PDB file of C-alpha atoms in Angstrom:
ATOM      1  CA  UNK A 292      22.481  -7.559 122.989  1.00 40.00           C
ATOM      2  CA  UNK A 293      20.790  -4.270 124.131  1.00 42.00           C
ATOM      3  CA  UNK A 294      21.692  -0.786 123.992  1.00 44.00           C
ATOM      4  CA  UNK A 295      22.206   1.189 127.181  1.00 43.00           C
ATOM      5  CA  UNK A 296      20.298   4.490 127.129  1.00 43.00           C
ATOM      6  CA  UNK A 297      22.677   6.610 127.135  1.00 42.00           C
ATOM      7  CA  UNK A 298      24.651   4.948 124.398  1.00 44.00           C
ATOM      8  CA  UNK A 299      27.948   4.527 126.388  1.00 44.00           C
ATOM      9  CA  UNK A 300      26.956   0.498 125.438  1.00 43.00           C
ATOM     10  CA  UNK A 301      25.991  -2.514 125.104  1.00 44.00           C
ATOM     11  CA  UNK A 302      24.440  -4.802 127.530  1.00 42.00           C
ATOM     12  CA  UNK A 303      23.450  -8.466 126.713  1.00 47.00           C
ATOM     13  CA  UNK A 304      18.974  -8.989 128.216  1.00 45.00           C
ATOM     14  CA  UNK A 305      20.457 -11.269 130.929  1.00 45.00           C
ATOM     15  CA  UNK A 306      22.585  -8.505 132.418  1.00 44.00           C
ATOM     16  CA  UNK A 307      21.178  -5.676 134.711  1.00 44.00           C
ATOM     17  CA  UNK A 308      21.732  -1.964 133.487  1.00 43.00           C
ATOM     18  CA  UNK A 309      22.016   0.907 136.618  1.00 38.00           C
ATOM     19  CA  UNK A 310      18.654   1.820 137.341  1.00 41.00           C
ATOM     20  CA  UNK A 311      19.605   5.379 136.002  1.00 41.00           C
ATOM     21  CA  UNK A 312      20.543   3.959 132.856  1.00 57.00           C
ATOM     22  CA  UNK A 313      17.440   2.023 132.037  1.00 72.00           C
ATOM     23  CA  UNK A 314      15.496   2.416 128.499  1.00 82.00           C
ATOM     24  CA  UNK A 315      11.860   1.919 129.486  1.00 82.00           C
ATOM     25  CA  UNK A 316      10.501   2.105 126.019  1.00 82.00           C
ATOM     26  CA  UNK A 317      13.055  -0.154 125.098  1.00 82.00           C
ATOM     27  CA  UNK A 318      12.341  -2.699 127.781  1.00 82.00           C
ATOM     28  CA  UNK A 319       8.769  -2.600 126.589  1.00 85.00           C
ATOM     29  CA  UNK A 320       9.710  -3.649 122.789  1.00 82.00           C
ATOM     30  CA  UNK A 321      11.896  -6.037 123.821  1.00 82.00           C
ATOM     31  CA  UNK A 322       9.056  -7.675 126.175  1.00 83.00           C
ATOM     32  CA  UNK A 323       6.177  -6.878 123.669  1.00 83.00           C
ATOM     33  CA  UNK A 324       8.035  -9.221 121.132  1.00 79.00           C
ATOM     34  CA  UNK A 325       7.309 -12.517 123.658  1.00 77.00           C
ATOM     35  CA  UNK A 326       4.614 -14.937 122.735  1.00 77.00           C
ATOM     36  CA  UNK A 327       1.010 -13.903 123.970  1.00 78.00           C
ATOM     37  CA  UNK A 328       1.390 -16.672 126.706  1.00 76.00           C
ATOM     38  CA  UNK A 329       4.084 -15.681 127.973  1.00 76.00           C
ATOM     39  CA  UNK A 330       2.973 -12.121 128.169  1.00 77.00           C
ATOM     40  CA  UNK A 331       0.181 -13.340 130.088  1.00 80.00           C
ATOM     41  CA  UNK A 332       1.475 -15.602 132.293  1.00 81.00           C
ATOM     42  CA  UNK A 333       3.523 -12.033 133.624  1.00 80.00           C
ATOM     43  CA  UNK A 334      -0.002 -10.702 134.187  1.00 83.00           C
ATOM     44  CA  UNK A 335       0.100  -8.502 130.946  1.00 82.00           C
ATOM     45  CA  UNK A 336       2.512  -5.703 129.750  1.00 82.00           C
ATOM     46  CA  UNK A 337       1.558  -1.899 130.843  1.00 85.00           C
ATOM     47  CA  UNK A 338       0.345   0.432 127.951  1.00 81.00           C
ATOM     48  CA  UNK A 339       3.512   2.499 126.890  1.00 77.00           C
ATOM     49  CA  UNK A 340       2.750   6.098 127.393  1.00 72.00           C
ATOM     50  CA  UNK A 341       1.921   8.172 123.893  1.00 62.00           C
ATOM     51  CA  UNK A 342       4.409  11.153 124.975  1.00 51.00           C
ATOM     52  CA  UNK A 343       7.401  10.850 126.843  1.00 48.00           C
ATOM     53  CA  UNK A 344       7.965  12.530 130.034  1.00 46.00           C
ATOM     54  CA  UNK A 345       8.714  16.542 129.309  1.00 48.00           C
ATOM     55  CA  UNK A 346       7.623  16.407 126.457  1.00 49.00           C
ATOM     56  CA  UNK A 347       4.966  19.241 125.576  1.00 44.00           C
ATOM     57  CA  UNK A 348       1.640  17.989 123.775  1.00 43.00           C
ATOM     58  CA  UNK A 349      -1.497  19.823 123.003  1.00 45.00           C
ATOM     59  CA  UNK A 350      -3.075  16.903 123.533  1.00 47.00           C
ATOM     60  CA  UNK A 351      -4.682  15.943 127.359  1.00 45.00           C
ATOM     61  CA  UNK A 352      -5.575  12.427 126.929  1.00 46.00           C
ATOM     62  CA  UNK A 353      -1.571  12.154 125.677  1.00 52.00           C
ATOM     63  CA  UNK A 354      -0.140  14.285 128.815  1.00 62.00           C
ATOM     64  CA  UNK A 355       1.929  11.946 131.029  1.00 72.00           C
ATOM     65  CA  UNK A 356       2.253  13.039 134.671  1.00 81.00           C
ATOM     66  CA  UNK A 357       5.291  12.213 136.732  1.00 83.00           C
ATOM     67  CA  UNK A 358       3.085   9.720 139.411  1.00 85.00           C
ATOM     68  CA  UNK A 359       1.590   7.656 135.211  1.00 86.00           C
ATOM     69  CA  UNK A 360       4.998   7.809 134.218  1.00 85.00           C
ATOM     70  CA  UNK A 361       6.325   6.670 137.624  1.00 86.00           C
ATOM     71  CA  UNK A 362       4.062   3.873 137.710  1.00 88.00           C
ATOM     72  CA  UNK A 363       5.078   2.677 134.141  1.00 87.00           C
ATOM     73  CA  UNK A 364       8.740   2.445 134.940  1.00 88.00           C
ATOM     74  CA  UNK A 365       7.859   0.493 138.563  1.00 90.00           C
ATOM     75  CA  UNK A 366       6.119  -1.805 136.433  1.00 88.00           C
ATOM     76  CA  UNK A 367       8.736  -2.194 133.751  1.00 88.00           C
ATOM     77  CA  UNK A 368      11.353  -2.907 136.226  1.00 89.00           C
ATOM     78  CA  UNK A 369       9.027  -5.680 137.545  1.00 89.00           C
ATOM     79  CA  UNK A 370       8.679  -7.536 134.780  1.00 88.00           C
ATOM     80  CA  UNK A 371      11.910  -7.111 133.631  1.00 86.00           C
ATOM     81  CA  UNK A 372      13.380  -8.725 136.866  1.00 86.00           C
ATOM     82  CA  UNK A 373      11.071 -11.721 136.209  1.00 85.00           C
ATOM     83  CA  UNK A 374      12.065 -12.045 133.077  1.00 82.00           C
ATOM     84  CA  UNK A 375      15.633 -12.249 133.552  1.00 81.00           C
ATOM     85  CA  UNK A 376      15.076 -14.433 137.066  1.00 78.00           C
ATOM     86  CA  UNK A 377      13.497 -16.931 134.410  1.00 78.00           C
ATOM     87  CA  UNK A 378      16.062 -17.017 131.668  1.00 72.00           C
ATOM     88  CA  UNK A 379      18.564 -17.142 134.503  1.00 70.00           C
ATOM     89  CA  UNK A 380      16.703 -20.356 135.777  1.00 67.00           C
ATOM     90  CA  UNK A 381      16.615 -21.567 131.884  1.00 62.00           C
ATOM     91  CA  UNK A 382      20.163 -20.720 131.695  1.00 63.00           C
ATOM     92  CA  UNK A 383      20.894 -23.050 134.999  1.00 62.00           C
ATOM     93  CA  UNK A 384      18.155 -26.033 133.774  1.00 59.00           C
ATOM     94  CA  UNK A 385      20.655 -26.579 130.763  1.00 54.00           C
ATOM     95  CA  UNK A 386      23.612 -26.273 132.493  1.00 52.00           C
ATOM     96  CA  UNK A 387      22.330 -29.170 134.335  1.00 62.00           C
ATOM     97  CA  UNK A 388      21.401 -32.083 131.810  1.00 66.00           C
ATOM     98  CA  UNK A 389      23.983 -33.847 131.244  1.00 79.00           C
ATOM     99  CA  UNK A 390      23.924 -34.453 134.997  1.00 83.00           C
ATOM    100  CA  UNK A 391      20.444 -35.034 134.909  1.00 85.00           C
ATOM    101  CA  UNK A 392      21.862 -37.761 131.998  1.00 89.00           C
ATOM    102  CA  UNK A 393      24.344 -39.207 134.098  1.00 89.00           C
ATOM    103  CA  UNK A 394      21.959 -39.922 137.168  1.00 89.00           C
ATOM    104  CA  UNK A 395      19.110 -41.544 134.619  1.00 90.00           C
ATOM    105  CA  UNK A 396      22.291 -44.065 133.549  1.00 91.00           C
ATOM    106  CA  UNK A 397      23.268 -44.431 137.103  1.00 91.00           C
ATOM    107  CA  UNK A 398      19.440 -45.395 138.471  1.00 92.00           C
ATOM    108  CA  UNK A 399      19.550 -48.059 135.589  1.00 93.00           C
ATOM    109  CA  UNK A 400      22.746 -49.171 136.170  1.00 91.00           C
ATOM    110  CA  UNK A 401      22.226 -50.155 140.000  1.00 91.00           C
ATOM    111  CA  UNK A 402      18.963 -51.754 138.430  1.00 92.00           C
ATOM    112  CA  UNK A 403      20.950 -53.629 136.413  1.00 90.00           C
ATOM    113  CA  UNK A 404      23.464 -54.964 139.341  1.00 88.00           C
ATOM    114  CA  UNK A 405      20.237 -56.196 140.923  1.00 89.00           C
ATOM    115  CA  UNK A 406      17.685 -56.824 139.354  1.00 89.00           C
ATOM    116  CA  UNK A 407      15.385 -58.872 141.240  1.00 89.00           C
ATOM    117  CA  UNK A 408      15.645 -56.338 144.451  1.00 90.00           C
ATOM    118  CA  UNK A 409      15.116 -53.392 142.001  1.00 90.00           C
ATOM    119  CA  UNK A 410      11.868 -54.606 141.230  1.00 91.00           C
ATOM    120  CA  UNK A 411      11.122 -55.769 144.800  1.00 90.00           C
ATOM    121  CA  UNK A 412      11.803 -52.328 145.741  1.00 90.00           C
ATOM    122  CA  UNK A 413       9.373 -50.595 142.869  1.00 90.00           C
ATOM    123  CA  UNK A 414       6.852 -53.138 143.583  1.00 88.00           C
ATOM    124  CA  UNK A 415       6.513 -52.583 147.479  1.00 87.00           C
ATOM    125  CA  UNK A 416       6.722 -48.398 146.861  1.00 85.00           C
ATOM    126  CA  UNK A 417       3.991 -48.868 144.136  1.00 82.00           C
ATOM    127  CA  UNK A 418       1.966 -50.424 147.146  1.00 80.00           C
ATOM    128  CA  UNK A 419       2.351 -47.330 149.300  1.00 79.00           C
ATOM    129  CA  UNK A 420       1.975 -44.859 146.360  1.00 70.00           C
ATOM    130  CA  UNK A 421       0.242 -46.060 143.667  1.00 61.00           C
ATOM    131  CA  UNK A 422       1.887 -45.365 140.242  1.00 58.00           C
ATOM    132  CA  UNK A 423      -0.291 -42.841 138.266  1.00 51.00           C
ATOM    133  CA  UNK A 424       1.635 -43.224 135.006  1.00 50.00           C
ATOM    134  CA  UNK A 425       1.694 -39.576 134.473  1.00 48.00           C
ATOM    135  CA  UNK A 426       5.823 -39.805 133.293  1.00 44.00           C
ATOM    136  CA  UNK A 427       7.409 -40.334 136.333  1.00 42.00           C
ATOM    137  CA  UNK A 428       8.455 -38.107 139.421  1.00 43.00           C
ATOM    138  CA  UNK A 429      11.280 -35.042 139.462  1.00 47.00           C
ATOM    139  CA  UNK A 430      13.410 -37.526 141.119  1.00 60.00           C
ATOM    140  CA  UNK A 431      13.537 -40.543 139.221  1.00 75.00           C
ATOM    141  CA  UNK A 432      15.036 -42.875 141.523  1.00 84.00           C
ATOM    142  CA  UNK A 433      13.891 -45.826 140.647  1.00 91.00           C
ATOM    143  CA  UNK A 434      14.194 -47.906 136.816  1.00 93.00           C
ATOM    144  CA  UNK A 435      10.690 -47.635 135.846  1.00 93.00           C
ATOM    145  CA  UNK A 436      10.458 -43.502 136.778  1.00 91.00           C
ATOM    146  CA  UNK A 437      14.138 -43.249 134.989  1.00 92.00           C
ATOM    147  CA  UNK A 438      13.091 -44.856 131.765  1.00 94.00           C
ATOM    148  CA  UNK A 439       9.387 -43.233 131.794  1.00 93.00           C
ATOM    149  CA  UNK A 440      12.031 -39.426 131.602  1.00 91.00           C
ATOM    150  CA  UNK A 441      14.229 -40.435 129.895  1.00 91.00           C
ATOM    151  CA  UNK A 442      12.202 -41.935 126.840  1.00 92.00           C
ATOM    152  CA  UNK A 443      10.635 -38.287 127.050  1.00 90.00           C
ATOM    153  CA  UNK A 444      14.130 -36.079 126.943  1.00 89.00           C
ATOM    154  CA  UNK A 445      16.223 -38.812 124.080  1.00 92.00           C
ATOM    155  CA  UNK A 446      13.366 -37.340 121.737  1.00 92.00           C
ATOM    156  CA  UNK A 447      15.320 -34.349 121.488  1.00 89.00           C
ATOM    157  CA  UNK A 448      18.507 -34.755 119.132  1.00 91.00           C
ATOM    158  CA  UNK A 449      21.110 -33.447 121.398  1.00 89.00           C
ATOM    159  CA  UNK A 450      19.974 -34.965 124.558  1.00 90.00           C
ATOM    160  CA  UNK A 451      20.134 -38.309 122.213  1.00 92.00           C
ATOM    161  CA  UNK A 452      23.795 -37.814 121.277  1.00 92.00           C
ATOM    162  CA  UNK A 453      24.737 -36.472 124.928  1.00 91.00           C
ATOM    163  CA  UNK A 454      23.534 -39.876 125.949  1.00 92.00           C
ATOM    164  CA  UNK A 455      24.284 -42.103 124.024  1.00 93.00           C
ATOM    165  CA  UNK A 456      28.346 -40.112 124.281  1.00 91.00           C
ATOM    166  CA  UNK A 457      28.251 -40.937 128.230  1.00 89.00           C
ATOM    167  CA  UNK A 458      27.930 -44.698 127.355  1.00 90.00           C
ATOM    168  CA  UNK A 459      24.145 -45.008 128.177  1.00 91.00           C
ATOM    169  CA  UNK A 460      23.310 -46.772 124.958  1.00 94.00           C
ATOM    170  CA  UNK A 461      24.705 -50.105 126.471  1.00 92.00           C
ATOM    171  CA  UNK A 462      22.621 -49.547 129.406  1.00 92.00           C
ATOM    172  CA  UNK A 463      19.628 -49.300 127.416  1.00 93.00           C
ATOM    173  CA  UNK A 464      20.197 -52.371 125.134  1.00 93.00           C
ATOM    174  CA  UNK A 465      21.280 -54.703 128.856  1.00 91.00           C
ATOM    175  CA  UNK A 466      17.721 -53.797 130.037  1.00 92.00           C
ATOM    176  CA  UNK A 467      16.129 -55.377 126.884  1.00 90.00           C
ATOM    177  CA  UNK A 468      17.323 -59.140 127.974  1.00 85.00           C
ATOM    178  CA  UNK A 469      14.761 -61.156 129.692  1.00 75.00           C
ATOM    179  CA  UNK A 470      15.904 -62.109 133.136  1.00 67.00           C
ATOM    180  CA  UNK A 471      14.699 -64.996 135.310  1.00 58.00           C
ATOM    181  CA  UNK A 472      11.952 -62.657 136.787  1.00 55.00           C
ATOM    182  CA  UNK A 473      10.461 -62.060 133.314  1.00 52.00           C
ATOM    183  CA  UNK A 474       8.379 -65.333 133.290  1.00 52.00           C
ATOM    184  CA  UNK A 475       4.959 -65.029 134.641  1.00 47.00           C
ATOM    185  CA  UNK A 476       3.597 -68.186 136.513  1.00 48.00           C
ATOM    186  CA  UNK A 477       7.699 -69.226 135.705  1.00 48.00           C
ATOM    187  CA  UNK A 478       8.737 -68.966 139.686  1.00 51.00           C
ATOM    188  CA  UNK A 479       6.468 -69.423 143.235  1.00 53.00           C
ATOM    189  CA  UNK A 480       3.143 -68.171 143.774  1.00 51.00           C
ATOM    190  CA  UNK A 481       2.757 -64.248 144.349  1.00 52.00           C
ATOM    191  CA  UNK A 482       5.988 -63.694 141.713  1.00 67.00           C
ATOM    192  CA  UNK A 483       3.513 -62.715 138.926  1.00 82.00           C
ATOM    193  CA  UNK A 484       3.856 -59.092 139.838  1.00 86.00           C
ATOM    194  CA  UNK A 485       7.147 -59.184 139.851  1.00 87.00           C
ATOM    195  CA  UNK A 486       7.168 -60.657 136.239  1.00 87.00           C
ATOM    196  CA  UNK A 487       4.787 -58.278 134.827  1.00 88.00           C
ATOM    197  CA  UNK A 488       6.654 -54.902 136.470  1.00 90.00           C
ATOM    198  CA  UNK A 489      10.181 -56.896 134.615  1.00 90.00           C
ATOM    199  CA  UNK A 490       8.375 -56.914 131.259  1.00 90.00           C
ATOM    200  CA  UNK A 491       7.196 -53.014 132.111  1.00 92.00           C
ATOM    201  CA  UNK A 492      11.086 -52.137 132.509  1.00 93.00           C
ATOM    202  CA  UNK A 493      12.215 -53.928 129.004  1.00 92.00           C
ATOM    203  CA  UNK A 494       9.058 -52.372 127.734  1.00 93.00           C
ATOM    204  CA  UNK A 495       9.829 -48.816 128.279  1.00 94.00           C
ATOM    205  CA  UNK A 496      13.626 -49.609 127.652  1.00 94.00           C
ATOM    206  CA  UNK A 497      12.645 -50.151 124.272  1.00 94.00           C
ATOM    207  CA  UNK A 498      10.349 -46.806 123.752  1.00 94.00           C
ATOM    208  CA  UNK A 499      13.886 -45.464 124.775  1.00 95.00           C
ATOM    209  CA  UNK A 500      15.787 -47.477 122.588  1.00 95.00           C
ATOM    210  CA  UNK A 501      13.640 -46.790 119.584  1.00 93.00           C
ATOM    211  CA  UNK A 502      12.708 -43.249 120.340  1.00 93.00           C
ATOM    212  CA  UNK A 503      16.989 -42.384 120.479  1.00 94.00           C
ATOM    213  CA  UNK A 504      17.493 -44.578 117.588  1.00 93.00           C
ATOM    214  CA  UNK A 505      14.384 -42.724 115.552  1.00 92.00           C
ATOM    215  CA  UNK A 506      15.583 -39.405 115.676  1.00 90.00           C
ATOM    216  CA  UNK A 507      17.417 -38.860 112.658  1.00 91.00           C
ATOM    217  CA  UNK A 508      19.248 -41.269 110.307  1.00 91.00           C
ATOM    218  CA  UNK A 509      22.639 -40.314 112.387  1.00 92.00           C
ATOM    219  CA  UNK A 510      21.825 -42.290 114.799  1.00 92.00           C
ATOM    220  CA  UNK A 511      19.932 -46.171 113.005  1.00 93.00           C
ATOM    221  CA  UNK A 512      23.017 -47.504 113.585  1.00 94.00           C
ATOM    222  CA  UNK A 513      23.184 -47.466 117.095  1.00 94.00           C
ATOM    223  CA  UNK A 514      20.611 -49.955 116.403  1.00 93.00           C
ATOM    224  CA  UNK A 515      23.976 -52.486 115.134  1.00 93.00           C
ATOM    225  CA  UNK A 516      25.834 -51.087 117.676  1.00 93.00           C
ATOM    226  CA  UNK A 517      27.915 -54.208 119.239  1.00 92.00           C
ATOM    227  CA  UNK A 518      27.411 -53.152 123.453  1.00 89.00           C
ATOM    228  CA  UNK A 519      29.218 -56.073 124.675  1.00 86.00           C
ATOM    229  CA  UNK A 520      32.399 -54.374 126.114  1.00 83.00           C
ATOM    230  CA  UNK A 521      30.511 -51.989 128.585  1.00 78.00           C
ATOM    231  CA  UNK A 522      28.074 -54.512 129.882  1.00 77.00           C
ATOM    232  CA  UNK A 523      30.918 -56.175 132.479  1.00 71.00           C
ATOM    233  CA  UNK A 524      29.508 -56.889 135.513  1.00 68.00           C
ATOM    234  CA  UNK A 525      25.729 -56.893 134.560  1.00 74.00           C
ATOM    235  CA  UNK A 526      24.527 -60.454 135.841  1.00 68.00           C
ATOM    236  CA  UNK A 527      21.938 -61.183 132.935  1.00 64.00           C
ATOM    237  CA  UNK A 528      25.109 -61.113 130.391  1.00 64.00           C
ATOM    238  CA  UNK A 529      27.296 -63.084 133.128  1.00 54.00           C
ATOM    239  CA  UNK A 530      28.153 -66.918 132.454  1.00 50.00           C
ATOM    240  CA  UNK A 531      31.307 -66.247 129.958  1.00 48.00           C
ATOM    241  CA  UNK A 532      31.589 -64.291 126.526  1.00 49.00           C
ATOM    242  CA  UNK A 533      28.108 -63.862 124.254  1.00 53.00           C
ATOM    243  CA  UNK A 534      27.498 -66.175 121.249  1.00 62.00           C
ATOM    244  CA  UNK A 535      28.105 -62.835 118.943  1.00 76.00           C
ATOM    245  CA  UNK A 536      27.130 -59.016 119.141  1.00 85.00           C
ATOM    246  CA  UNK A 537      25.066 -57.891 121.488  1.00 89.00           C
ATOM    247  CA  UNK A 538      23.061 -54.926 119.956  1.00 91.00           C
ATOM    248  CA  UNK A 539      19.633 -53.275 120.299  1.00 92.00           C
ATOM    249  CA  UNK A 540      18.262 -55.870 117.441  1.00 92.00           C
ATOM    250  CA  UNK A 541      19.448 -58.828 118.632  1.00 90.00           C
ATOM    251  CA  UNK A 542      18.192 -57.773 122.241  1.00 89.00           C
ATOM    252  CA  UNK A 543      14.792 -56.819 120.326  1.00 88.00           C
ATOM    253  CA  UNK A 544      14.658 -60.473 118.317  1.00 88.00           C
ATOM    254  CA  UNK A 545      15.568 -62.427 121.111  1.00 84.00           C
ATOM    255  CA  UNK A 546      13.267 -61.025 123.022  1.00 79.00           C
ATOM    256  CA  UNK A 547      10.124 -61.637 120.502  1.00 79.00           C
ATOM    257  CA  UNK A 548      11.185 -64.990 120.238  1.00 79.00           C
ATOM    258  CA  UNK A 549      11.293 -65.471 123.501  1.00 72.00           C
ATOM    259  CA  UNK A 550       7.558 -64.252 123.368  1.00 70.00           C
ATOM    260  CA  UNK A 551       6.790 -66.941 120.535  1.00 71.00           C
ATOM    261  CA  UNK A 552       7.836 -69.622 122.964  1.00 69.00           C
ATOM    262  CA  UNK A 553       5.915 -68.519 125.345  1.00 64.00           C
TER     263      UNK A 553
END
């Protein structure tokens, strides 16, 4: 909350004062406490002049003409529109994540319906783009770009909990079951890459799964969480009512025994 200059109020930094209101100096502390980086990254802050306007000084290297003074306030107001335009953009970035959440569970969700054609899909785009591994695209539209993000944003408590609250822990714990296309050398000749990219999607599923689950003790027993009731509908749990609970760990130890057996 900042104080207008005149002292008829307040005004909180995202709000813009009347131009014949604004505190310059003020404006400048406010600005001077931001990190060096972002300091620069505004091209630097304008030195604030030794003697305010009208004000006499003995002094010549202190005397501020109208055009210096002019020229510090243009500047001021420049940077302090940038400012705001950013923290505005913040501001609309976190408005947005739990819809940002909702389309990650929604990719791997349709991935889930359809699993073989999800890969087929990944594997002939990876063909015309090659996949540089560098954490996925803006739009993550497909299971392996979805998990790649989201692995990255459930390290953060709250984006955890805001997850895992929209019902996106079962969709985590359904990717970790092998599914016929897991098996390399297991189907026709030329499925191999389709087995390998399956074992990339359980794979990052369970960065996700362990990177949620490791946040803070809150949230190990997710880890024992029985999943079963929201994974209707998702073919590789299809075939009548699991042997017991389906959870993260018994995803996890089927799926390293599966790998002993191999």
């Amino acid at each position: 909350v900042l104080e207008a200059a005149d002292g008829g109020g307040t005004y909180e930094e995202g709000e813009a004062e009347p131009p014949s209101e604004r505190d310059y100096d003020m404006m400048h502390r406010v600005l001077t406490s931001l990190p060096p980086g972002e300091l620069e990254r505004y091209g630097g802050l304008p030195a604030l002049p030794s003697a305010p306007a009208g004000e006499a000084s003995t002094d010549a290297a202190a005397v501020i003409t109208a055009e210096m003074r002019a020229e510090f306030e243009r500047r001021m107001e420049e940077l302090w529109r940038m400012r705001q335009e950013e923290l505005a953009g913040m501001q609309e970035e976190l408005a947005d994540l739990p819809s940002m959440l909702k389309e990650r569970k929604k990719v791997l969700r349709e991935f889930l319906a359809d699993p073989r054609g999800g890969l087929e899909r990944m594997l002939a785009k990876r063909e015309l783009a090659p996949d540089d591994g560098d954490g996925g695209p803006a739009v993550a539209d497909d299971a392996v770009a979805a998990l790649r993000d989201l692995e990255y944003q459930l390290s953060d408590v709250d984006m955890a909990r805001d997850f895992h609250t929209l019902g996106g822990w079962g969709v985590l714990v359904a990717l970790l079951r092998e599914g016929p296309d897991s098996r390399p050398g297991a189907g026709p000749e030329g499925e191999d890459e389709l087995a390998v990219l399956a074992d990339e999607v359980r794979a990052l599923a369970a960065m996700a799964v362990g990177t949620a689950a490791g946040n803070v003790g809150e949230f190990r027993p997710w880890a024992l969480e029985d999943v079963s009731p929201s994974l209707a509908g998702v073919p590789s749990f299809a075939g009548g009512p699991a042997a017991g609970p389906v959870t993260a760990v018994s995803e996890l130890t089927r799926a390293f025994a599966s790998e002993l057996d191999r």
